[in-house]
């Protein structure tokens, strides 16, 4: 049975998409692409993402009657590059990479993941036995970051550190490529702290809980303000040419997540709870964060 909230989501998507399709020349022709490529970033567990990506592509291909490929980017910026060069038609971005891709690759946001809440958080964690109690104590320490364009794994923590007058020269950075690797580096004592995601404000659904050894205890020394959840986007020119298949893709993803609820079949890619309609404006806090860093995200 479809839950009431999901009925609302589907109705909202239907109204939004149909208002576009009715005025689209492409809709009347019902054009279909020869194939579709969806891009993902190696943000959480790369091995599971690759495995689930194959299963998701097969399920979507069956529903859409169009060959579907998955493109696993080697980096966050690489996925924006892939959309810009038209290697991918759709992409699951991080919130900050979407802000980049909107400018550089004409990415149009469609949906956003929901793990446990409509937002997620960035956290800096240390071993429970560490003498580091606050951000200022990280001076001279080594910190594991995910990627230079990871919202929770670098950019939000960087703003927090800068506010405490801690710049790159005041600590050592190690970029691991994904959240799981950052936690493993912390467990191996390769670093003194790790900047990673938490799906809830209390840290009960943090990366250290998801990827860490239960025998190891960690302590949160800083938690960010809420961050808009990761968006699912389409390349604008693809959307303009194939609005109906874009509409079908949105519904297919929502239904697949609904049908596999509680099984974590596609959780590394689609989230664990819902896919909700999203707008560009919802990512204004991320743009403000980028502005606070006084940097220009570049592909």
XYZ file of C-alpha atoms in Angstrom:
299
model
C 0.000 0.000 0.000
C 1.272 3.462 -0.848
C 1.621 5.661 2.219
C -0.212 8.998 2.383
C 3.022 11.072 2.255
C 4.145 9.198 -0.860
C 0.779 9.836 -2.511
C 1.345 13.541 -1.905
C 4.858 13.296 -3.371
C 3.599 11.545 -6.492
C 0.742 14.026 -6.912
C 3.142 16.955 -6.567
C 5.494 15.486 -9.162
C 2.593 14.747 -11.498
C 1.265 18.303 -11.330
C 4.737 19.791 -11.777
C 5.720 17.587 -14.680
C 2.402 17.674 -16.515
C 2.405 21.471 -16.413
C 5.698 21.296 -18.281
C 4.814 18.449 -20.628
C 1.606 20.028 -21.870
C 3.575 22.900 -23.370
C 6.462 20.809 -24.651
C 6.769 19.937 -28.360
C 8.901 16.948 -27.357
C 6.040 15.494 -25.319
C 3.678 15.260 -28.271
C 6.335 13.387 -30.243
C 7.129 11.138 -27.254
C 10.806 11.029 -28.140
C 12.905 8.345 -26.478
C 16.695 8.452 -26.048
C 18.798 5.539 -27.319
C 20.201 5.092 -23.817
C 20.357 6.817 -20.435
C 23.396 7.259 -18.213
C 23.091 8.043 -14.500
C 26.099 9.309 -12.568
C 26.908 8.751 -8.889
C 29.742 9.856 -6.611
C 31.801 7.563 -4.348
C 30.567 9.285 -1.193
C 29.717 6.473 1.215
C 30.620 2.841 0.545
C 31.993 2.647 -3.043
C 31.760 -1.154 -3.242
C 28.094 -1.209 -2.254
C 27.332 1.756 -4.512
C 28.773 -0.081 -7.514
C 26.878 -3.267 -6.664
C 23.590 -1.460 -6.073
C 24.155 0.644 -9.179
C 24.108 -2.423 -11.408
C 20.868 -3.650 -9.816
C 19.269 -0.207 -10.062
C 20.212 0.171 -13.736
C 18.644 -3.203 -14.546
C 15.440 -2.351 -12.669
C 15.127 1.043 -14.380
C 15.845 -0.449 -17.786
C 12.971 -2.903 -17.301
C 10.575 -0.133 -16.310
C 11.606 2.455 -18.898
C 12.331 0.144 -21.844
C 15.521 2.094 -22.473
C 19.094 0.864 -21.852
C 20.342 2.385 -18.586
C 24.022 2.713 -17.642
C 25.591 3.748 -14.330
C 28.631 6.017 -14.273
C 30.644 5.987 -11.040
C 32.754 9.127 -10.854
C 36.205 9.037 -9.288
C 35.611 12.388 -7.578
C 32.876 14.866 -6.750
C 34.025 17.437 -9.322
C 34.445 14.663 -11.887
C 30.697 14.034 -11.867
C 29.958 17.679 -12.667
C 32.509 17.394 -15.476
C 30.766 14.277 -16.768
C 27.427 16.075 -16.952
C 29.025 19.102 -18.631
C 30.566 16.870 -21.308
C 27.262 14.960 -21.650
C 28.684 11.658 -20.454
C 25.779 11.500 -17.995
C 22.151 12.565 -18.395
C 21.108 12.282 -14.740
C 23.210 12.437 -11.588
C 23.030 11.963 -7.843
C 25.126 14.898 -6.635
C 26.195 16.055 -3.210
C 24.575 19.367 -2.274
C 27.729 21.390 -2.977
C 28.493 19.558 -6.226
C 24.975 20.363 -7.391
C 25.642 24.065 -6.779
C 28.711 23.651 -8.995
C 26.934 21.640 -11.677
C 24.008 24.053 -11.834
C 26.442 26.728 -12.990
C 28.875 24.711 -15.061
C 26.714 21.903 -16.491
C 23.163 23.302 -16.436
C 22.035 20.717 -13.894
C 18.334 20.886 -13.044
C 17.316 19.524 -9.656
C 14.374 17.081 -9.612
C 14.370 15.125 -6.358
C 16.292 14.912 -3.109
C 17.114 11.903 -0.960
C 15.704 11.472 2.528
C 17.658 9.239 4.860
C 16.141 9.859 8.266
C 15.273 13.557 8.093
C 14.792 16.096 5.248
C 18.295 17.329 6.105
C 21.608 15.836 7.109
C 24.589 17.176 9.030
C 28.345 17.449 9.010
C 30.247 16.298 12.072
C 33.831 16.213 13.248
C 34.510 13.162 15.400
C 37.460 11.932 17.423
C 38.136 8.720 19.362
C 36.366 8.760 22.737
C 39.765 8.636 24.482
C 41.158 11.632 22.563
C 42.291 14.731 24.437
C 40.721 16.829 21.686
C 37.597 18.367 23.224
C 36.810 21.279 20.891
C 37.694 22.618 17.448
C 40.519 24.780 18.775
C 42.253 21.621 20.015
C 42.699 20.474 16.400
C 45.565 22.915 15.883
C 48.577 20.896 14.781
C 46.465 17.738 14.399
C 45.723 15.634 11.314
C 42.131 15.593 10.007
C 40.576 13.171 7.535
C 38.407 14.927 4.943
C 36.434 13.246 2.146
C 36.797 15.426 -0.936
C 37.401 19.118 -1.583
C 33.819 19.436 -2.851
C 32.133 17.300 -0.215
C 29.629 19.382 1.766
C 29.729 17.403 5.003
C 33.160 15.900 4.455
C 35.047 19.161 3.913
C 33.286 22.442 3.086
C 31.056 22.855 6.140
C 33.848 21.746 8.526
C 36.212 24.168 6.822
C 33.850 27.077 7.524
C 33.628 26.019 11.181
C 37.415 25.731 11.498
C 37.963 29.095 9.804
C 35.604 30.721 12.324
C 37.951 29.469 15.048
C 40.898 31.020 13.173
C 42.109 27.608 12.076
C 43.274 27.625 8.466
C 44.914 24.933 6.317
C 48.358 25.874 7.648
C 47.218 25.205 11.228
C 46.458 21.488 10.736
C 47.232 18.619 8.396
C 44.638 17.376 5.900
C 44.189 13.892 4.469
C 41.609 13.458 1.692
C 40.317 9.908 1.671
C 37.792 9.933 -1.199
C 34.762 8.681 0.762
C 33.233 8.705 4.249
C 33.935 5.046 4.959
C 37.641 5.543 4.254
C 37.745 8.554 6.604
C 36.338 6.485 9.465
C 38.751 3.643 8.717
C 41.657 6.121 8.796
C 40.473 7.369 12.193
C 40.194 3.817 13.527
C 43.689 3.024 12.245
C 45.020 6.126 14.062
C 46.267 7.573 10.797
C 44.453 10.802 11.687
C 43.339 12.530 14.884
C 39.839 13.469 13.706
C 37.467 12.876 10.805
C 34.929 15.149 9.119
C 31.988 13.056 7.932
C 28.201 13.017 7.573
C 25.528 12.351 10.138
C 21.964 11.613 9.067
C 20.607 12.961 12.334
C 21.468 15.799 14.684
C 22.207 13.527 17.643
C 24.774 11.446 15.775
C 22.964 8.148 16.143
C 23.036 7.772 12.343
C 26.565 9.064 11.740
C 29.168 7.670 9.358
C 31.127 6.419 12.374
C 28.114 4.313 13.387
C 27.465 3.080 9.848
C 31.063 2.281 8.873
C 32.935 2.000 12.161
C 33.742 -1.072 14.210
C 31.170 -1.289 17.055
C 34.050 -1.947 19.460
C 35.447 1.520 18.810
C 33.881 4.520 20.542
C 33.809 8.009 19.079
C 32.922 11.453 20.334
C 31.406 14.333 18.355
C 33.205 17.632 18.965
C 31.256 19.661 16.401
C 27.973 19.326 14.487
C 26.871 21.600 11.649
C 23.590 23.316 10.964
C 21.164 21.281 8.796
C 22.332 20.700 5.195
C 19.869 20.091 2.331
C 19.903 16.418 1.353
C 21.689 15.210 -1.773
C 19.755 15.974 -4.978
C 18.935 13.914 -8.067
C 19.396 16.083 -11.153
C 18.964 16.018 -14.914
C 20.944 17.837 -17.561
C 18.774 20.744 -18.742
C 19.109 20.024 -22.473
C 18.185 16.370 -21.861
C 15.130 17.499 -19.908
C 14.133 19.869 -22.717
C 14.399 17.130 -25.342
C 12.977 14.234 -23.312
C 10.532 15.607 -20.716
C 8.377 12.453 -20.673
C 11.270 10.083 -19.994
C 12.431 12.462 -17.260
C 8.962 12.254 -15.714
C 8.993 8.453 -16.013
C 12.456 8.295 -14.418
C 11.288 10.272 -11.375
C 8.292 8.012 -10.810
C 10.336 4.849 -11.404
C 12.917 5.819 -8.774
C 10.249 6.666 -6.196
C 8.394 3.411 -6.830
C 11.542 1.286 -6.699
C 12.521 2.786 -3.357
C 8.963 2.272 -2.093
C 8.847 -1.383 -3.173
C 12.170 -2.173 -1.516
C 11.425 -0.270 1.705
C 13.335 -1.726 4.646
C 15.527 -3.930 2.438
C 18.318 -1.393 1.712
C 18.386 -2.685 -1.867
C 19.345 0.707 -3.284
C 19.982 2.640 -0.057
C 23.539 3.714 -0.919
C 22.202 5.508 -3.999
C 18.569 6.424 -3.309
C 18.628 6.957 0.447
C 16.803 4.828 2.969
C 13.431 6.516 3.418
C 12.049 8.664 0.595
C 12.762 10.653 -2.533
C 11.087 14.059 -2.366
C 10.566 16.816 -4.961
C 13.288 19.464 -4.692
C 13.860 23.012 -5.905
C 16.956 25.047 -6.573
C 16.028 27.531 -3.842
C 16.256 24.832 -1.175
C 20.016 24.828 -1.746
C 20.502 28.527 -0.962
C 22.123 27.636 2.415
C 24.783 25.700 0.505
C 25.415 28.693 -1.742
C 25.800 30.850 1.370
C 28.333 28.367 2.740
C 30.359 28.585 -0.475
C 30.158 32.377 -0.277
C 31.389 32.284 3.320
C 34.461 30.385 2.178
C 35.054 33.015 -0.502
C 35.784 30.336 -3.059
C 34.516 29.555 -6.536
C 33.612 25.921 -7.075
C 35.265 24.905 -10.305
C 34.842 21.762 -12.378
